[in-house]
mmCIF file of C-alpha atoms and ligand atoms in Angstrom:
data_model
loop_
_atom_site.group_PDB
_atom_site.id
_atom_site.type_symbol
_atom_site.label_atom_id
_atom_site.label_comp_id
_atom_site.label_asym_id
_atom_site.label_seq_id
_atom_site.Cartn_x
_atom_site.Cartn_y
_atom_site.Cartn_z
ATOM 1 C CA MET A 1402 -37.929 -16.900 29.601
ATOM 2 C CA LEU A 1403 -36.107 -17.131 26.267
ATOM 3 C CA GLU A 1404 -36.019 -20.537 24.655
ATOM 4 C CA MET A 1405 -32.649 -22.354 24.311
ATOM 5 C CA LYS A 1406 -31.329 -22.768 20.784
ATOM 6 C CA LYS A 1407 -28.526 -24.640 19.055
ATOM 7 C CA LYS A 1408 -25.071 -23.115 19.499
ATOM 8 C CA ILE A 1409 -24.648 -19.970 17.409
ATOM 9 C CA LYS A 1410 -21.038 -19.586 16.315
ATOM 10 C CA LEU A 1411 -19.196 -16.261 16.331
ATOM 11 C CA PHE A 1412 -17.604 -16.941 12.935
ATOM 12 C CA ASP A 1413 -18.558 -19.479 10.289
ATOM 13 C CA PRO A 1414 -17.163 -19.657 6.745
ATOM 14 C CA ILE A 1415 -19.802 -20.139 4.053
ATOM 15 C CA ILE A 1416 -18.984 -23.093 1.833
ATOM 16 C CA GLY A 1417 -20.915 -24.758 -0.946
ATOM 17 C CA ASN A 1418 -20.556 -27.327 -3.717
ATOM 18 C CA GLU A 1419 -18.268 -25.097 -5.743
ATOM 19 C CA GLU A 1420 -15.689 -24.837 -2.960
ATOM 20 C CA GLU A 1421 -15.900 -28.595 -2.380
ATOM 21 C CA LYS A 1422 -15.326 -29.339 -6.062
ATOM 22 C CA SER A 1423 -12.442 -26.894 -6.303
ATOM 23 C CA VAL A 1424 -10.608 -28.546 -3.410
ATOM 24 C CA ILE A 1425 -11.022 -32.003 -4.951
ATOM 25 C CA ASN A 1426 -9.852 -30.696 -8.330
ATOM 26 C CA VAL A 1427 -6.695 -29.213 -6.843
ATOM 27 C CA LEU A 1428 -6.092 -32.397 -4.881
ATOM 28 C CA LYS A 1429 -6.400 -34.528 -8.005
ATOM 29 C CA SER A 1430 -4.272 -32.145 -10.092
ATOM 30 C CA HIS A 1431 -1.233 -32.986 -7.915
ATOM 31 C CA PHE A 1432 -0.244 -29.294 -8.297
ATOM 32 C CA TRP A 1433 -0.703 -27.989 -4.769
ATOM 33 C CA ALA A 1434 1.678 -25.072 -4.539
ATOM 34 C CA SER A 1435 4.391 -23.158 -6.335
ATOM 35 C CA GLY A 1436 6.758 -20.567 -4.975
ATOM 36 C CA SER A 1437 6.440 -18.646 -8.222
ATOM 37 C CA GLY A 1438 2.658 -18.308 -7.751
ATOM 38 C CA GLU A 1439 1.239 -19.896 -10.885
ATOM 39 C CA GLY A 1440 -2.189 -21.470 -11.430
ATOM 40 C CA HIS A 1441 -5.065 -20.491 -9.152
ATOM 41 C CA VAL A 1442 -2.823 -18.116 -7.187
ATOM 42 C CA LYS A 1443 -2.132 -15.995 -10.257
ATOM 43 C CA GLU A 1444 -5.811 -16.041 -11.227
ATOM 44 C CA PHE A 1445 -6.892 -15.069 -7.722
ATOM 45 C CA GLU A 1446 -4.450 -12.145 -7.727
ATOM 46 C CA THR A 1447 -5.871 -10.858 -11.019
ATOM 47 C CA GLN A 1448 -9.478 -11.308 -9.930
ATOM 48 C CA PHE A 1449 -8.939 -9.614 -6.562
ATOM 49 C CA LYS A 1450 -7.042 -6.772 -8.278
ATOM 50 C CA ASN A 1451 -9.999 -6.243 -10.626
ATOM 51 C CA TYR A 1452 -12.435 -6.426 -7.700
ATOM 52 C CA ILE A 1453 -10.737 -3.743 -5.595
ATOM 53 C CA ASN A 1454 -9.325 -1.880 -8.612
ATOM 54 C CA SER A 1455 -5.744 -1.671 -7.372
ATOM 55 C CA ARG A 1456 -2.646 -1.409 -9.541
ATOM 56 C CA ASP A 1457 -1.301 -4.810 -8.465
ATOM 57 C CA CYS A 1458 -1.889 -7.624 -5.998
ATOM 58 C CA ILE A 1459 0.520 -10.122 -4.460
ATOM 59 C CA ALA A 1460 -1.053 -13.147 -2.770
ATOM 60 C CA VAL A 1461 0.640 -14.550 0.335
ATOM 61 C CA ASN A 1462 -0.144 -17.183 2.941
ATOM 62 C CA SER A 1463 -1.601 -14.964 5.719
ATOM 63 C CA GLY A 1464 -2.449 -11.440 6.751
ATOM 64 C CA THR A 1465 0.570 -11.590 9.037
ATOM 65 C CA ALA A 1466 2.820 -12.410 6.059
ATOM 66 C CA ALA A 1467 1.232 -9.540 4.095
ATOM 67 C CA LEU A 1468 2.066 -7.076 6.878
ATOM 68 C CA ASN A 1469 5.595 -8.419 7.389
ATOM 69 C CA LEU A 1470 6.322 -8.183 3.668
ATOM 70 C CA ALA A 1471 4.699 -4.799 3.064
ATOM 71 C CA LEU A 1472 6.555 -3.239 5.995
ATOM 72 C CA SER A 1473 9.839 -4.717 4.726
ATOM 73 C CA LEU A 1474 9.538 -2.190 1.855
ATOM 74 C CA VAL A 1475 10.052 0.746 4.227
ATOM 75 C CA ASP A 1476 13.357 1.274 6.042
ATOM 76 C CA LEU A 1477 12.208 0.978 9.656
ATOM 77 C CA LYS A 1478 15.572 0.489 11.390
ATOM 78 C CA ASN A 1479 15.419 2.724 14.488
ATOM 79 C CA LYS A 1480 12.278 4.349 13.130
ATOM 80 C CA GLU A 1481 8.825 4.722 14.689
ATOM 81 C CA VAL A 1482 5.510 3.514 13.321
ATOM 82 C CA ILE A 1483 2.163 4.917 14.466
ATOM 83 C CA LEU A 1484 -0.652 2.382 14.908
ATOM 84 C CA PRO A 1485 -3.687 1.701 17.115
ATOM 85 C CA SER A 1486 -3.357 -0.694 20.040
ATOM 86 C CA LEU A 1487 -6.871 -2.076 19.498
ATOM 87 C CA THR A 1488 -5.857 -4.655 16.888
ATOM 88 C CA PHE A 1489 -4.494 -8.150 16.464
ATOM 89 C CA VAL A 1490 -0.896 -8.445 17.571
ATOM 90 C CA SER A 1491 0.356 -9.119 13.995
ATOM 91 C CA THR A 1492 -0.036 -5.408 13.233
ATOM 92 C CA ALA A 1493 2.609 -4.543 15.838
ATOM 93 C CA HIS A 1494 4.758 -7.631 15.272
ATOM 94 C CA ALA A 1495 5.315 -6.604 11.651
ATOM 95 C CA ILE A 1496 6.902 -3.375 12.920
ATOM 96 C CA ILE A 1497 9.241 -5.133 15.329
ATOM 97 C CA GLN A 1498 10.157 -7.842 12.781
ATOM 98 C CA ASN A 1499 11.277 -5.051 10.461
ATOM 99 C CA GLY A 1500 13.393 -3.282 13.086
ATOM 100 C CA GLY A 1501 10.926 -0.499 13.956
ATOM 101 C CA LYS A 1502 9.326 0.714 17.180
ATOM 102 C CA PRO A 1503 5.523 0.697 17.548
ATOM 103 C CA VAL A 1504 4.015 3.966 18.806
ATOM 104 C CA PHE A 1505 0.451 3.320 19.945
ATOM 105 C CA VAL A 1506 -2.159 6.022 19.427
ATOM 106 C CA ASP A 1507 -5.659 6.145 20.901
ATOM 107 C CA VAL A 1508 -8.844 5.311 19.006
ATOM 108 C CA ASN A 1509 -12.099 7.173 18.525
ATOM 109 C CA THR A 1510 -14.872 5.724 20.738
ATOM 110 C CA ILE A 1511 -17.546 5.923 18.026
ATOM 111 C CA THR A 1512 -15.636 4.002 15.342
ATOM 112 C CA ASN A 1513 -12.883 2.246 17.347
ATOM 113 C CA ASN A 1514 -10.542 3.348 14.553
ATOM 114 C CA ILE A 1515 -7.301 5.271 15.122
ATOM 115 C CA ASP A 1516 -8.151 8.895 15.901
ATOM 116 C CA PRO A 1517 -6.489 11.196 13.313
ATOM 117 C CA ASN A 1518 -6.595 14.057 15.855
ATOM 118 C CA GLU A 1519 -4.264 12.055 18.099
ATOM 119 C CA ILE A 1520 -1.776 11.175 15.390
ATOM 120 C CA GLU A 1521 0.085 14.457 14.822
ATOM 121 C CA SER A 1522 1.158 14.914 18.441
ATOM 122 C CA HIS A 1523 2.870 11.508 18.235
ATOM 123 C CA ILE A 1524 4.921 12.316 15.144
ATOM 124 C CA THR A 1525 8.646 12.745 15.855
ATOM 125 C CA LYS A 1526 11.778 12.992 13.708
ATOM 126 C CA LYS A 1527 11.905 9.205 13.813
ATOM 127 C CA THR A 1528 8.376 8.551 12.525
ATOM 128 C CA ALA A 1529 8.448 6.730 9.194
ATOM 129 C CA LEU A 1530 5.016 5.207 8.709
ATOM 130 C CA ILE A 1531 1.363 5.252 9.750
ATOM 131 C CA LEU A 1532 -0.340 1.859 9.974
ATOM 132 C CA PRO A 1533 -4.103 2.237 10.521
ATOM 133 C CA VAL A 1534 -6.506 -0.716 10.930
ATOM 134 C CA HIS A 1535 -10.016 -0.678 9.434
ATOM 135 C CA PHE A 1536 -11.577 -2.006 12.627
ATOM 136 C CA GLY A 1537 -14.282 -4.624 12.034
ATOM 137 C CA GLY A 1538 -14.250 -3.477 8.402
ATOM 138 C CA LEU A 1539 -15.277 0.123 9.146
ATOM 139 C CA PRO A 1540 -13.023 2.306 6.990
ATOM 140 C CA CYS A 1541 -10.633 4.659 8.802
ATOM 141 C CA ASP A 1542 -10.671 8.380 8.034
ATOM 142 C CA LEU A 1543 -8.237 7.908 5.144
ATOM 143 C CA ASN A 1544 -8.651 11.514 3.897
ATOM 144 C CA SER A 1545 -7.259 12.937 7.153
ATOM 145 C CA ILE A 1546 -4.619 10.240 7.567
ATOM 146 C CA THR A 1547 -3.379 10.683 3.982
ATOM 147 C CA LYS A 1548 -3.140 14.461 4.533
ATOM 148 C CA ILE A 1549 -1.054 13.916 7.674
ATOM 149 C CA CYS A 1550 1.215 11.484 5.793
ATOM 150 C CA LYS A 1551 1.753 13.939 2.936
ATOM 151 C CA LYS A 1552 2.394 16.887 5.244
ATOM 152 C CA ASN A 1553 4.969 14.943 7.261
ATOM 153 C CA ASN A 1554 6.419 12.870 4.423
ATOM 154 C CA LEU A 1555 5.351 9.545 5.963
ATOM 155 C CA ALA A 1556 4.502 6.250 4.299
ATOM 156 C CA LEU A 1557 1.007 4.799 4.726
ATOM 157 C CA ILE A 1558 0.328 1.071 4.874
ATOM 158 C CA GLU A 1559 -3.238 -0.037 5.683
ATOM 159 C CA ASP A 1560 -4.127 -3.119 7.721
ATOM 160 C CA ALA A 1561 -7.295 -4.173 5.893
ATOM 161 C CA ALA A 1562 -7.490 -7.647 7.451
ATOM 162 C CA HIS A 1563 -11.186 -7.026 8.271
ATOM 163 C CA ALA A 1564 -12.056 -4.953 5.244
ATOM 164 C CA ALA A 1565 -12.470 -7.213 2.185
ATOM 165 C CA GLY A 1566 -15.306 -5.487 0.317
ATOM 166 C CA SER A 1567 -15.422 -2.329 2.469
ATOM 167 C CA GLU A 1568 -15.570 1.018 0.659
ATOM 168 C CA TYR A 1569 -14.224 4.506 1.192
ATOM 169 C CA ASN A 1570 -14.974 7.531 -1.010
ATOM 170 C CA GLY A 1571 -16.916 5.259 -3.359
ATOM 171 C CA LYS A 1572 -13.935 2.955 -3.956
ATOM 172 C CA LYS A 1573 -13.090 -0.446 -2.497
ATOM 173 C CA ILE A 1574 -10.589 -0.587 0.335
ATOM 174 C CA GLY A 1575 -7.371 -1.736 -1.319
ATOM 175 C CA SER A 1576 -7.431 0.970 -3.984
ATOM 176 C CA HIS A 1577 -6.375 3.963 -1.827
ATOM 177 C CA GLY A 1578 -3.096 3.490 0.070
ATOM 178 C CA GLU A 1579 0.212 2.609 -1.561
ATOM 179 C CA PHE A 1580 0.210 -0.792 0.181
ATOM 180 C CA VAL A 1581 -2.887 -2.420 1.681
ATOM 181 C CA CYS A 1582 -2.739 -5.733 3.559
ATOM 182 C CA PHE A 1583 -5.630 -8.239 3.621
ATOM 183 C CA SER A 1584 -6.195 -11.449 5.573
ATOM 184 C CA PHE A 1585 -8.186 -14.399 4.272
ATOM 185 C CA HIS A 1586 -8.066 -16.417 7.505
ATOM 186 C CA PRO A 1587 -11.084 -18.792 7.765
ATOM 187 C CA VAL A 1588 -12.951 -16.345 10.047
ATOM 188 C CA LYS A 1589 -12.675 -13.486 7.554
ATOM 189 C CA ASN A 1590 -15.370 -12.357 5.049
ATOM 190 C CA LEU A 1591 -13.366 -13.882 2.211
ATOM 191 C CA ALA A 1592 -12.300 -17.169 3.796
ATOM 192 C CA MET A 1593 -9.510 -19.564 2.870
ATOM 193 C CA PRO A 1594 -7.768 -22.247 4.927
ATOM 194 C CA THR A 1595 -5.005 -19.639 5.207
ATOM 195 C CA GLY A 1596 -4.203 -16.635 3.042
ATOM 196 C CA GLY A 1597 -3.458 -12.965 2.682
ATOM 197 C CA LEU A 1598 -2.645 -10.378 0.042
ATOM 198 C CA ILE A 1599 -0.873 -7.077 -0.493
ATOM 199 C CA ALA A 1600 -2.595 -4.608 -2.814
ATOM 200 C CA VAL A 1601 -0.094 -2.187 -4.367
ATOM 201 C CA ASN A 1602 -1.049 1.263 -5.652
ATOM 202 C CA HIS A 1603 2.390 2.894 -5.550
ATOM 203 C CA LYS A 1604 3.316 4.489 -8.863
ATOM 204 C CA LYS A 1605 6.346 2.179 -9.026
ATOM 205 C CA HIS A 1606 4.040 -0.796 -8.563
ATOM 206 C CA LYS A 1607 5.808 -2.981 -11.133
ATOM 207 C CA SER A 1608 9.153 -2.844 -9.369
ATOM 208 C CA PHE A 1609 7.506 -3.302 -5.955
ATOM 209 C CA LYS A 1610 5.644 -6.340 -7.263
ATOM 210 C CA LYS A 1611 8.951 -7.817 -8.401
ATOM 211 C CA ILE A 1612 10.503 -7.269 -4.968
ATOM 212 C CA LEU A 1613 7.458 -8.667 -3.147
ATOM 213 C CA ASN A 1614 7.274 -11.726 -5.420
ATOM 214 C CA SER A 1615 10.898 -12.450 -4.662
ATOM 215 C CA ARG A 1616 10.598 -11.892 -0.913
ATOM 216 C CA ARG A 1617 7.530 -14.106 -0.633
ATOM 217 C CA TRP A 1618 9.609 -16.969 -2.012
ATOM 218 C CA CYS A 1619 12.945 -16.982 -0.178
ATOM 219 C CA GLY A 1620 14.435 -14.070 -2.124
ATOM 220 C CA ILE A 1621 14.497 -15.975 -5.421
ATOM 221 C CA THR A 1622 14.867 -13.806 -8.580
ATOM 222 C CA ASP A 1623 15.840 -14.062 -12.244
ATOM 223 C CA ARG A 1624 14.514 -17.576 -12.729
ATOM 224 C CA ASP A 1625 15.474 -19.195 -15.988
ATOM 225 C CA ASP A 1626 14.584 -22.891 -16.090
ATOM 226 C CA VAL A 1627 16.527 -24.384 -13.149
ATOM 227 C CA ASN A 1628 18.750 -21.336 -12.735
ATOM 228 C CA TYR A 1629 17.993 -18.468 -10.409
ATOM 229 C CA ASP A 1630 19.673 -15.859 -8.270
ATOM 230 C CA VAL A 1631 19.173 -14.616 -4.702
ATOM 231 C CA LYS A 1632 20.066 -10.976 -4.035
ATOM 232 C CA GLY A 1633 18.464 -10.537 -0.643
ATOM 233 C CA PRO A 1634 16.635 -12.369 2.118
ATOM 234 C CA GLY A 1635 13.088 -13.662 1.747
ATOM 235 C CA TRP A 1636 10.520 -15.910 3.366
ATOM 236 C CA ASN A 1637 8.300 -18.849 2.530
ATOM 237 C CA TYR A 1638 5.148 -16.730 2.343
ATOM 238 C CA TYR A 1639 3.531 -17.874 -0.903
ATOM 239 C CA MET A 1640 -0.144 -18.877 -1.111
ATOM 240 C CA ASN A 1641 -1.055 -22.510 -1.867
ATOM 241 C CA GLU A 1642 -3.375 -23.646 -4.679
ATOM 242 C CA PHE A 1643 -6.162 -24.910 -2.379
ATOM 243 C CA SER A 1644 -6.489 -21.514 -0.734
ATOM 244 C CA ALA A 1645 -6.462 -19.658 -4.048
ATOM 245 C CA ALA A 1646 -9.014 -22.004 -5.652
ATOM 246 C CA ILE A 1647 -11.384 -21.530 -2.690
ATOM 247 C CA GLY A 1648 -10.652 -17.804 -2.668
ATOM 248 C CA LYS A 1649 -11.728 -17.394 -6.299
ATOM 249 C CA ILE A 1650 -15.149 -18.789 -5.444
ATOM 250 C CA GLN A 1651 -15.412 -16.832 -2.202
ATOM 251 C CA LEU A 1652 -14.602 -13.654 -4.114
ATOM 252 C CA LYS A 1653 -17.542 -14.185 -6.483
ATOM 253 C CA LYS A 1654 -19.858 -14.328 -3.435
ATOM 254 C CA LEU A 1655 -18.231 -11.546 -1.428
ATOM 255 C CA ASN A 1656 -20.570 -8.665 -2.311
ATOM 256 C CA LYS A 1657 -23.652 -10.801 -1.775
ATOM 257 C CA LEU A 1658 -22.439 -12.136 1.559
ATOM 258 C CA ASN A 1659 -21.303 -8.697 2.750
ATOM 259 C CA LYS A 1660 -24.795 -7.405 1.943
ATOM 260 C CA ILE A 1661 -26.250 -10.018 4.291
ATOM 261 C CA ARG A 1662 -23.753 -9.012 7.008
ATOM 262 C CA LYS A 1663 -24.760 -5.352 6.540
ATOM 263 C CA ARG A 1664 -28.434 -6.185 6.913
ATOM 264 C CA THR A 1665 -27.663 -7.977 10.201
ATOM 265 C CA ALA A 1666 -25.536 -5.062 11.407
ATOM 266 C CA LYS A 1667 -28.315 -2.592 10.590
ATOM 267 C CA ILE A 1668 -30.806 -4.577 12.662
ATOM 268 C CA TYR A 1669 -28.321 -4.875 15.553
ATOM 269 C CA SER A 1670 -27.612 -1.137 15.494
ATOM 270 C CA GLN A 1671 -31.351 -0.359 15.590
ATOM 271 C CA GLU A 1672 -32.497 -2.945 18.108
ATOM 272 C CA ILE A 1673 -29.718 -3.524 20.631
ATOM 273 C CA GLU A 1674 -30.466 -1.284 23.618
ATOM 274 C CA LEU A 1675 -26.923 -0.616 24.805
ATOM 275 C CA GLU A 1676 -25.223 2.773 25.131
ATOM 276 C CA SER A 1677 -22.311 1.872 22.891
ATOM 277 C CA THR A 1678 -22.530 -0.351 19.835
ATOM 278 C CA MET A 1679 -20.779 -0.367 16.481
ATOM 279 C CA PRO A 1680 -22.406 2.263 14.249
ATOM 280 C CA PHE A 1681 -24.228 1.233 11.101
ATOM 281 C CA ASP A 1682 -22.326 2.329 8.024
ATOM 282 C CA ASP A 1683 -23.129 1.070 4.552
ATOM 283 C CA ARG A 1684 -19.438 1.171 3.573
ATOM 284 C CA CYS A 1685 -18.456 -1.432 6.181
ATOM 285 C CA SER A 1686 -17.882 -5.149 5.500
ATOM 286 C CA TYR A 1687 -18.897 -6.067 9.083
ATOM 287 C CA HIS A 1688 -16.298 -8.758 9.641
ATOM 288 C CA PHE A 1689 -17.697 -8.549 13.159
ATOM 289 C CA PHE A 1690 -20.086 -6.322 15.104
ATOM 290 C CA TRP A 1691 -18.957 -4.982 18.457
ATOM 291 C CA ILE A 1692 -20.907 -3.907 21.507
ATOM 292 C CA ARG A 1693 -19.676 -2.590 24.868
ATOM 293 C CA VAL A 1694 -20.854 -3.990 28.199
ATOM 294 C CA LYS A 1695 -19.883 -3.171 31.780
ATOM 295 C CA SER A 1696 -19.414 -6.693 33.184
ATOM 296 C CA ARG A 1697 -17.913 -8.488 30.255
ATOM 297 C CA HIS A 1698 -17.021 -11.733 32.009
ATOM 298 C CA LYS A 1699 -20.570 -12.247 33.337
ATOM 299 C CA PHE A 1700 -22.134 -11.072 30.075
ATOM 300 C CA ARG A 1701 -20.119 -13.484 27.956
ATOM 301 C CA LYS A 1702 -20.871 -16.346 30.332
ATOM 302 C CA LEU A 1703 -24.617 -15.672 30.119
ATOM 303 C CA MET A 1704 -24.425 -15.462 26.332
ATOM 304 C CA ASN A 1705 -22.446 -18.690 26.231
ATOM 305 C CA ASP A 1706 -24.989 -20.388 28.538
ATOM 306 C CA ALA A 1707 -27.664 -19.258 26.074
ATOM 307 C CA GLY A 1708 -25.749 -20.920 23.227
ATOM 308 C CA ILE A 1709 -24.331 -17.742 21.687
ATOM 309 C CA GLU A 1710 -20.600 -17.586 21.085
ATOM 310 C CA THR A 1711 -19.013 -14.154 21.557
ATOM 311 C CA GLY A 1712 -15.444 -12.835 21.386
ATOM 312 C CA THR A 1713 -13.103 -10.125 22.631
ATOM 313 C CA HIS A 1714 -11.514 -8.237 19.757
ATOM 314 C CA TYR A 1715 -9.187 -7.111 21.133
ATOM 315 C CA LYS A 1716 -7.243 -6.997 24.342
ATOM 316 C CA PRO A 1717 -5.178 -3.821 23.694
ATOM 317 C CA ILE A 1718 -1.713 -4.888 22.645
ATOM 318 C CA HIS A 1719 0.211 -2.033 24.273
ATOM 319 C CA ASN A 1720 -0.532 -3.770 27.586
ATOM 320 C CA MET A 1721 1.036 -7.067 26.494
ATOM 321 C CA THR A 1722 4.372 -7.921 28.121
ATOM 322 C CA LEU A 1723 6.257 -7.615 24.815
ATOM 323 C CA PHE A 1724 5.259 -3.973 24.455
ATOM 324 C CA ALA A 1725 5.914 -3.148 28.102
ATOM 325 C CA LYS A 1726 2.925 -0.824 28.594
ATOM 326 C CA ARG A 1727 4.385 2.012 26.598
ATOM 327 C CA LYS A 1728 1.633 4.542 27.228
ATOM 328 C CA TYR A 1729 -1.781 5.047 28.828
ATOM 329 C CA LEU A 1730 -4.472 5.305 26.157
ATOM 330 C CA SER A 1731 -7.745 6.237 27.882
ATOM 331 C CA ASN A 1732 -10.245 5.263 25.158
ATOM 332 C CA THR A 1733 -8.412 2.093 24.232
ATOM 333 C CA GLU A 1734 -8.124 0.978 27.892
ATOM 334 C CA LEU A 1735 -11.850 1.478 28.449
ATOM 335 C CA ILE A 1736 -12.920 -0.174 25.203
ATOM 336 C CA GLY A 1737 -10.473 -3.008 25.858
ATOM 337 C CA LYS A 1738 -12.277 -3.766 29.142
ATOM 338 C CA GLU A 1739 -15.812 -3.582 27.714
ATOM 339 C CA ILE A 1740 -15.733 -4.725 24.102
ATOM 340 C CA VAL A 1741 -17.540 -7.889 23.034
ATOM 341 C CA THR A 1742 -17.893 -9.117 19.466
ATOM 342 C CA ILE A 1743 -21.095 -10.836 18.385
ATOM 343 C CA PRO A 1744 -21.874 -12.985 15.309
ATOM 344 C CA THR A 1745 -22.542 -11.319 11.945
ATOM 345 C CA HIS A 1746 -21.733 -14.243 9.620
ATOM 346 C CA PRO A 1747 -24.173 -14.784 6.748
ATOM 347 C CA SER A 1748 -25.355 -18.200 8.014
ATOM 348 C CA LEU A 1749 -27.343 -16.523 10.803
ATOM 349 C CA SER A 1750 -31.086 -17.000 10.352
ATOM 350 C CA GLN A 1751 -33.580 -14.247 11.161
ATOM 351 C CA SER A 1752 -34.527 -16.190 14.287
ATOM 352 C CA ASP A 1753 -30.826 -16.388 15.324
ATOM 353 C CA ILE A 1754 -30.558 -12.594 14.925
ATOM 354 C CA ASP A 1755 -33.766 -11.982 16.899
ATOM 355 C CA TYR A 1756 -32.595 -14.389 19.605
ATOM 356 C CA ILE A 1757 -29.172 -12.699 19.930
ATOM 357 C CA ILE A 1758 -30.806 -9.252 20.238
ATOM 358 C CA LYS A 1759 -33.398 -10.455 22.759
ATOM 359 C CA LYS A 1760 -30.735 -12.128 24.867
ATOM 360 C CA ILE A 1761 -28.473 -9.039 24.887
ATOM 361 C CA ASN A 1762 -31.381 -6.733 25.786
ATOM 362 C CA PHE A 1763 -32.558 -9.144 28.467
ATOM 363 C CA ILE A 1764 -29.113 -9.303 30.105
ATOM 364 C CA ASN A 1765 -28.817 -5.521 29.839
ATOM 365 C CA SER A 1766 -32.244 -4.862 31.376
ATOM 366 C CA SER A 1767 -31.401 -7.241 34.244
ATOM 367 C CA ASN A 1768 -28.535 -4.866 35.175
ATOM 368 C CA ILE A 1769 -25.947 -7.608 35.080
HETATM 369 C C1 PLP B 1153 -6.334 -6.582 12.259
HETATM 370 C C2 PLP B 1153 -5.611 -7.832 11.863
HETATM 371 N N1 PLP B 1153 -4.399 -7.730 11.284
HETATM 372 C C3 PLP B 1153 -3.724 -8.820 10.889
HETATM 373 C C4 PLP B 1153 -4.216 -10.093 11.093
HETATM 374 C C5 PLP B 1153 -3.415 -11.276 10.691
HETATM 375 O O1 PLP B 1153 -4.031 -12.070 9.725
HETATM 376 P P1 PLP B 1153 -3.728 -13.638 9.633
HETATM 377 O O2 PLP B 1153 -4.427 -14.316 10.757
HETATM 378 O O3 PLP B 1153 -4.285 -14.023 8.301
HETATM 379 O O4 PLP B 1153 -2.262 -13.807 9.712
HETATM 380 C C6 PLP B 1153 -5.471 -10.242 11.686
HETATM 381 C C7 PLP B 1153 -6.022 -11.588 11.903
HETATM 382 O O5 PLP B 1153 -6.905 -11.828 12.645
HETATM 383 C C8 PLP B 1153 -6.194 -9.095 12.089
HETATM 384 O O6 PLP B 1153 -7.389 -9.203 12.665
#
């Protein structure tokens, strides 16, 4: 019998004295937010830009806001956007919010990332954009996807909500595509109370930054003291000072914490005795680690009874009522039924990791 332990959480932001102090300092400063993105927000943007080595960065208040804003830069009215269905619903919502139609494409069963071989057959005269997701932080095959985009004259926007600190071709995710969207939700590797960011690498990055800055604050432009103009619509999407102050400290720790996640993922990939688990890949941030099990409901209940929290990332979104089951996607349907996410956060002790592995292997060997 395996001994019972304290509850092991699926996600757990790492906070220390520095984060605590920064929150108190912002609180006492009485400067909590500005639509124009001054103070800690501006500093966070610069520091994150230097970290990923992008041309520009625009901080916003969520990954959802980042996607909505980035997609607003492409004319999607009556156009199609290719994306995976194995993702959080924000990825598809951003398409609809901007007047486009999501076209779901199947994923590869080894990586759970969009399969580039499936993309071309879904391209039509109406396709405007490809929107891949770096699933769990594992980088998509950007070389192939970029080639397809160039050949077919399509825009590429990356959903990098899981990929803060991931690398591709020796460069940080955020430095490749023209627009790359991050999330800093509390469960993410770089955690804030709420936050997101758009990295811009387009050659006209300065003018895009101007547009994005305006759209993240209600369309406001040409500020001069109390005077300003509004030339188009916008949203209240700007990041607050508490988030940015915490984010600056989280960013300093990101590489170190991702290294701990990678170590955990390596052990999982070597020691979990299941047929299908997330591969180990040194380039991955390991926002989460996924495994596939046959009887997910029973498996998750047994894990929960053993004090281990697990998750389901994700229920495929093309089956949600809003998307009216547009297409059968064989890999996605199967993965969607079997996938379970297990903890990789850096607070896990070696004995937590051993316990999680033992429990999974025990349930598996009991043929449940
Ligand atoms: C793949 C993906 N895209 C977008 C988002 C949206 O990010 P946020 O929760 O910060 O709005 C998430 C959040 O979980 C996500 O996992």
